[in-house]
mmCIF file of C-alpha atoms in Angstrom:
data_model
loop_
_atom_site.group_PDB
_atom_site.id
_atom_site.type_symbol
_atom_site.label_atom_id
_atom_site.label_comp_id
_atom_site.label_asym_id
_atom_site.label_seq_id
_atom_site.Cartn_x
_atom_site.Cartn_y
_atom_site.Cartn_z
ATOM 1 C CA UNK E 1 25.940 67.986 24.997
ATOM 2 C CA UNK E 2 24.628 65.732 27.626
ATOM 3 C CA UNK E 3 23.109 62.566 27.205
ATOM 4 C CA UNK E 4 20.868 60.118 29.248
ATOM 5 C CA UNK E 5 20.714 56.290 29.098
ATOM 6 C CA UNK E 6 17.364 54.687 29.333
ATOM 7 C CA UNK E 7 16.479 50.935 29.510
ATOM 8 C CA UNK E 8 15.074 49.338 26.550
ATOM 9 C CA UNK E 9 12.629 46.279 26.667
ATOM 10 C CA UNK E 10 13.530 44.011 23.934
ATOM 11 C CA UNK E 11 11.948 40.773 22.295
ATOM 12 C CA UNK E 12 13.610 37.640 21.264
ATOM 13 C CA UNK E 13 13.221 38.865 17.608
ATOM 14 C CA UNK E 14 15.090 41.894 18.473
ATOM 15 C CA UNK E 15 17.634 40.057 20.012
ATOM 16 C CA UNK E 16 18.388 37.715 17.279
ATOM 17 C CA UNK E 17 19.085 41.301 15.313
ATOM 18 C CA UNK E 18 21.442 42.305 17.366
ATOM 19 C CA UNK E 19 23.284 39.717 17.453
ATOM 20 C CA UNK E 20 23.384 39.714 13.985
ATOM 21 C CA UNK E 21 24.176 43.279 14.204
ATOM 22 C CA UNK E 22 27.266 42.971 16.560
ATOM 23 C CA UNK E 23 28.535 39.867 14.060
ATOM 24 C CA UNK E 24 29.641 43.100 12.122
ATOM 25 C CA UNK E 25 30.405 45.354 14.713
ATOM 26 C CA UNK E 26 33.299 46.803 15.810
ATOM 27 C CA UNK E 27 33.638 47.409 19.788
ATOM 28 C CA UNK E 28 34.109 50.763 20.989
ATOM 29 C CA UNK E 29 35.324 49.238 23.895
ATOM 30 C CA UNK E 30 36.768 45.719 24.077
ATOM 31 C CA UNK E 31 39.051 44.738 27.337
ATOM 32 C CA UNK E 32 39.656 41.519 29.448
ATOM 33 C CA UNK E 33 39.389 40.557 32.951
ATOM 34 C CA UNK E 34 41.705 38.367 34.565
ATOM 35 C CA UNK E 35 39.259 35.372 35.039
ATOM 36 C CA UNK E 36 38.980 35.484 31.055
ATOM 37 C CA UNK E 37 35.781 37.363 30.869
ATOM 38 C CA UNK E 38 35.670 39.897 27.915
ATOM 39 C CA UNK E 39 33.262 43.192 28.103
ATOM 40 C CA UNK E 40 32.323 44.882 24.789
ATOM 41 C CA UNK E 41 30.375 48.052 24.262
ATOM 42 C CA UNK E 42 29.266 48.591 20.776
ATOM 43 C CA UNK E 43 26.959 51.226 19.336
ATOM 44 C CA UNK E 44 24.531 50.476 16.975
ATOM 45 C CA UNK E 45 22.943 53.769 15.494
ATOM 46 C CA UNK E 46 21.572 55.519 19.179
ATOM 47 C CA UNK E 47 22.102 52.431 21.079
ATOM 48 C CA UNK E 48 24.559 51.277 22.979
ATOM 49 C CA UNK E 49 24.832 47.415 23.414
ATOM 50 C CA UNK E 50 27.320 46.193 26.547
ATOM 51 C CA UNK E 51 28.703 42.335 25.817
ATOM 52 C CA UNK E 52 29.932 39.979 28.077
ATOM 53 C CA UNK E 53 32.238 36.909 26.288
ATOM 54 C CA UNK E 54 32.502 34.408 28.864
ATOM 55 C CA UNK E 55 33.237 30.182 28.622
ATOM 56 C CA UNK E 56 29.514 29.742 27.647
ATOM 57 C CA UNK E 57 29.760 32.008 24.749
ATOM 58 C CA UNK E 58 28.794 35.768 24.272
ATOM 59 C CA UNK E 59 25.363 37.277 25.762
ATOM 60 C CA UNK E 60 24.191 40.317 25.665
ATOM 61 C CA UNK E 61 24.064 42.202 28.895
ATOM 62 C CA UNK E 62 22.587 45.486 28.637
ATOM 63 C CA UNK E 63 21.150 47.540 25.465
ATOM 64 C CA UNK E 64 21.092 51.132 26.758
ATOM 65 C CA UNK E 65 19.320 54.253 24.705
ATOM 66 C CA UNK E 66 21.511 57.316 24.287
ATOM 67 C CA UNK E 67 19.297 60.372 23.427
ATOM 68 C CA UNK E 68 20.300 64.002 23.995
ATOM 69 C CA UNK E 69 18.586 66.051 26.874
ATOM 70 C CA UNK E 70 15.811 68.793 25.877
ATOM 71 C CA UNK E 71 17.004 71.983 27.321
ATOM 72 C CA UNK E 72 14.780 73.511 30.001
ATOM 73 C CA UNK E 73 12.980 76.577 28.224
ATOM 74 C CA UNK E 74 13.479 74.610 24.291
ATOM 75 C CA UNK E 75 9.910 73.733 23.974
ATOM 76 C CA UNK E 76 9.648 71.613 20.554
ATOM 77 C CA UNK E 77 6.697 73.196 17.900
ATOM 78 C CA UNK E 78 4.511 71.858 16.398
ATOM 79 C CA UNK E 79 4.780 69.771 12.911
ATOM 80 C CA UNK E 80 2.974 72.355 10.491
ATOM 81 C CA UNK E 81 0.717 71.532 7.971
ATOM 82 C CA UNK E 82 2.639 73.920 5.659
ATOM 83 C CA UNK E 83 5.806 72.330 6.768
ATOM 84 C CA UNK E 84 8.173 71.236 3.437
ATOM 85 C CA UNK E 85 8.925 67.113 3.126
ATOM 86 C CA UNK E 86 12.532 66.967 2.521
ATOM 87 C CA UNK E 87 13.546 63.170 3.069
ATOM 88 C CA UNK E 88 11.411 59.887 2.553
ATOM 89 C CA UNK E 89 12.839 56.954 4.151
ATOM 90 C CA UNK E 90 11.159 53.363 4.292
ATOM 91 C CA UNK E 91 12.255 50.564 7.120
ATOM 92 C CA UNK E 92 11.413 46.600 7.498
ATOM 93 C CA UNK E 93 11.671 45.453 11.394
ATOM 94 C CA UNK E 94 11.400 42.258 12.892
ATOM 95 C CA UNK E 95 8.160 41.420 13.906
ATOM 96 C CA UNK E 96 7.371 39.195 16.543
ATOM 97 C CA UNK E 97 4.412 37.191 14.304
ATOM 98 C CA UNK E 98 2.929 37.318 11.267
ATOM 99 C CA UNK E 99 4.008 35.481 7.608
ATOM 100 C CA UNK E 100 6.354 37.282 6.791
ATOM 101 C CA UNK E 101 7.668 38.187 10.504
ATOM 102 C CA UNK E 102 8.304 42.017 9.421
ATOM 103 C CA UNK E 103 7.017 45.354 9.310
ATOM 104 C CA UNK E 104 7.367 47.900 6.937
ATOM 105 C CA UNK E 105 6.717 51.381 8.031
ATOM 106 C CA UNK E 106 7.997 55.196 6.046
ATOM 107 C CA UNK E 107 9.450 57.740 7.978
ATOM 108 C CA UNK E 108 9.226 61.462 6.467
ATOM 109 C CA UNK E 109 11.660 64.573 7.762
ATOM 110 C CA UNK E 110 10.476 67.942 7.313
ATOM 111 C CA UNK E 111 12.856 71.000 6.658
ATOM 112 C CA UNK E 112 12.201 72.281 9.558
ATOM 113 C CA UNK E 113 13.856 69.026 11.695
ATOM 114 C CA UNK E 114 10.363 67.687 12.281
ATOM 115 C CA UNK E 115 9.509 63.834 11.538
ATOM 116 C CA UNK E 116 6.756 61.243 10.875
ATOM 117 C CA UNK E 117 5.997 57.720 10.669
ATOM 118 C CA UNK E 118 3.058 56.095 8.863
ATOM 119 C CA UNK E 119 2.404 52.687 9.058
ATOM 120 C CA UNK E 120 -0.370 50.219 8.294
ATOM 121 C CA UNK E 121 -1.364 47.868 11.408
ATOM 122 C CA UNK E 122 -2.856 44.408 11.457
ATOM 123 C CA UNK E 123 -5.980 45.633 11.795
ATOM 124 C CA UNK E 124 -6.303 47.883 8.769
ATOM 125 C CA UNK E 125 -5.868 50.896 10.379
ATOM 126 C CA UNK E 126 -2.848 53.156 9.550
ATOM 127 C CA UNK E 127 -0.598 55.320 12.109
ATOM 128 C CA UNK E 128 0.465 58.787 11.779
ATOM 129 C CA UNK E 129 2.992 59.510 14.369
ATOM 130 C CA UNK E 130 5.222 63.041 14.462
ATOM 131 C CA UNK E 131 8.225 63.815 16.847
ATOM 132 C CA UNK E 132 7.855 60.129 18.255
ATOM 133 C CA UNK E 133 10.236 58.963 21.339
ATOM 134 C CA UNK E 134 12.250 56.251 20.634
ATOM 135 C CA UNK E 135 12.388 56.563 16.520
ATOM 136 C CA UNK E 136 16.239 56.681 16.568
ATOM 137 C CA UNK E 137 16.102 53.535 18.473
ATOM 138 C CA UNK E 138 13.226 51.709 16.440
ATOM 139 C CA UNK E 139 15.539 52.944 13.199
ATOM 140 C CA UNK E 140 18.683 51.438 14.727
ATOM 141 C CA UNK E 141 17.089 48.000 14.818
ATOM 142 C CA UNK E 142 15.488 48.522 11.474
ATOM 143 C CA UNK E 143 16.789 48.228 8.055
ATOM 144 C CA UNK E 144 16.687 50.799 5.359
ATOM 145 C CA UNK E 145 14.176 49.688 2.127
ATOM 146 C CA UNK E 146 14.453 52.797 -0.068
ATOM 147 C CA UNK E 147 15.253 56.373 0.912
ATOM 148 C CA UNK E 148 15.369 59.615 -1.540
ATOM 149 C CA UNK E 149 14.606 63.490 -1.141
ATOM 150 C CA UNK E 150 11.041 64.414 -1.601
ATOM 151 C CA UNK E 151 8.621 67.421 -2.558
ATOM 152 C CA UNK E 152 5.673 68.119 -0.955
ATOM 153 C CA UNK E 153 3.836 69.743 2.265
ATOM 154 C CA UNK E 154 2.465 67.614 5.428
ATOM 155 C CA UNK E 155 -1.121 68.520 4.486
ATOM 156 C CA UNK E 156 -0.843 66.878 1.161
ATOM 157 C CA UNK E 157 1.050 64.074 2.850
ATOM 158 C CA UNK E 158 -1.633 63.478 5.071
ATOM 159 C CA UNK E 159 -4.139 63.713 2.554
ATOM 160 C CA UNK E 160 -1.880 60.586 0.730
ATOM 161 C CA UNK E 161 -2.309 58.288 3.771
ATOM 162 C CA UNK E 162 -5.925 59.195 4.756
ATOM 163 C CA UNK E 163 -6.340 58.115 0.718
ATOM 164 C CA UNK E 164 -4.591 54.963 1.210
ATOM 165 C CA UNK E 165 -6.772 53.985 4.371
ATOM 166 C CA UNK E 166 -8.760 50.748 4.419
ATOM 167 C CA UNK E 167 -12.382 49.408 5.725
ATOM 168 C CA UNK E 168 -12.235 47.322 8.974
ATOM 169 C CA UNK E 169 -10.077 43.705 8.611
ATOM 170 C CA UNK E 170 -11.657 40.784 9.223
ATOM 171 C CA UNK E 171 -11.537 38.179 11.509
ATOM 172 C CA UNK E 172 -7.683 37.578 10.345
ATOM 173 C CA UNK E 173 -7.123 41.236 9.498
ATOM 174 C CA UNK E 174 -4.807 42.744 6.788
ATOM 175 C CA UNK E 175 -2.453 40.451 5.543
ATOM 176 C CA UNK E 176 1.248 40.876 6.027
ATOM 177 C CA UNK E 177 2.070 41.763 2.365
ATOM 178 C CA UNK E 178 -0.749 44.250 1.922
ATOM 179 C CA UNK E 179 0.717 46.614 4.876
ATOM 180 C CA UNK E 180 3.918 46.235 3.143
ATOM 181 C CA UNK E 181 2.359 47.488 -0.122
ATOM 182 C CA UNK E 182 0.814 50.209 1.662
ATOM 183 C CA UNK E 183 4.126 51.514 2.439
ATOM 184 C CA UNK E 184 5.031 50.618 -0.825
ATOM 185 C CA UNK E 185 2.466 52.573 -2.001
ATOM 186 C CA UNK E 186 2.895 56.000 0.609
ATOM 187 C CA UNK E 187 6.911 56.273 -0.076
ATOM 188 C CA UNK E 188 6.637 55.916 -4.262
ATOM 189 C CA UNK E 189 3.507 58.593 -4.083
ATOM 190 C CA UNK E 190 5.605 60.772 -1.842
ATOM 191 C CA UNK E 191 8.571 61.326 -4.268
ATOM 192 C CA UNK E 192 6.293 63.086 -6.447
ATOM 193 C CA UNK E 193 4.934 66.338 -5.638
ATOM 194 C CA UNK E 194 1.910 66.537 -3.510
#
């Protein structure tokens, strides 16, 4: 299987987590140059994070997004309502403001390979994203809350987070701890059959 690399944009919050991250690591690579320079390459979930350990310390020179190629004539279908929940998984990010400087946000898989991630914004508002780009790498940088198996269809799913909607935020709009009970709130209600 082929793969293609991709350029991620990253914040300073993001950055503090991977440095955090590669405390832990373990290079895949890891060799020195002859004016003392050390290059690391380290892979964190789908990413790939090159190092460079020089006399001013270690900085991070390139985080690069592996994701496998769609095959010409492999068009992806549609996420069903009938499709079967199999797998409920909730995540905390950085955020870059806020209180609490995260975000919580539940990711469901289907049975059939399909996914989607419901979230509540600042605003009030709540996402409902399926097949999104870039979840492996939003994952990667995330850390897991809860996770178990599931029952349920999409429909009744949806149904759930159109339930758990609220009015229009204010002037300071949803507080920090009130998205993170609304996610909360979607992954216990998910467990049980919908």
């Amino acid at each position: 299987s082929q793969a293609s690399t991709s350029s991620v944009k990253l914040v300073s919050t993001e950055i503090a987590g991977f440095q955090d991250a590669l405390n832990s690591a373990v290079p895949l690579f890891d060799k020195c140059a002859e004016d003392g320079s050390r290059f690391m390459v380290y892979r964190l979930g789908n990413l790939e994070v090159r190092v460079i350990e020089g006399v001013n310390g270690k900085r991070i020179g390139a985080v690069l997004s592996i994701q496998g190629l769609v095959q010409e004539g492999s068009a992806a279908s549609a996420v069903s309502t009938s499709d079967k929940l199999a797998k409920a998984t909730m995540y905390v990010e950085a955020a870059p403001s806020g209180t609490l400087r995260s975000r919580y946000y539940v990711v469901f898989a289907t049975k059939e390979g399909h996914t989607i991630v419901t979230e509540q914004l600042a605003d009030g508002s709540t996402t409902w994203a399926e097949d999104s780009e870039g979840l492996d790498a939003r994952n990667s940088l995330a850390k897991v809350v809860h996770s178990s198996e599931c029952l349920g269809t999409v429909e009744g799913l949806r149904k759930l987070c159109d339930a758990q909607r609220v009015g229009p935020a204010g002037k300071l709009g949803i507080s920090a701890s009130h998205r993170k009970r609304y996610a909360h709130s979607v992954f216990r209600q998910a467990l049980g059959d919908m």
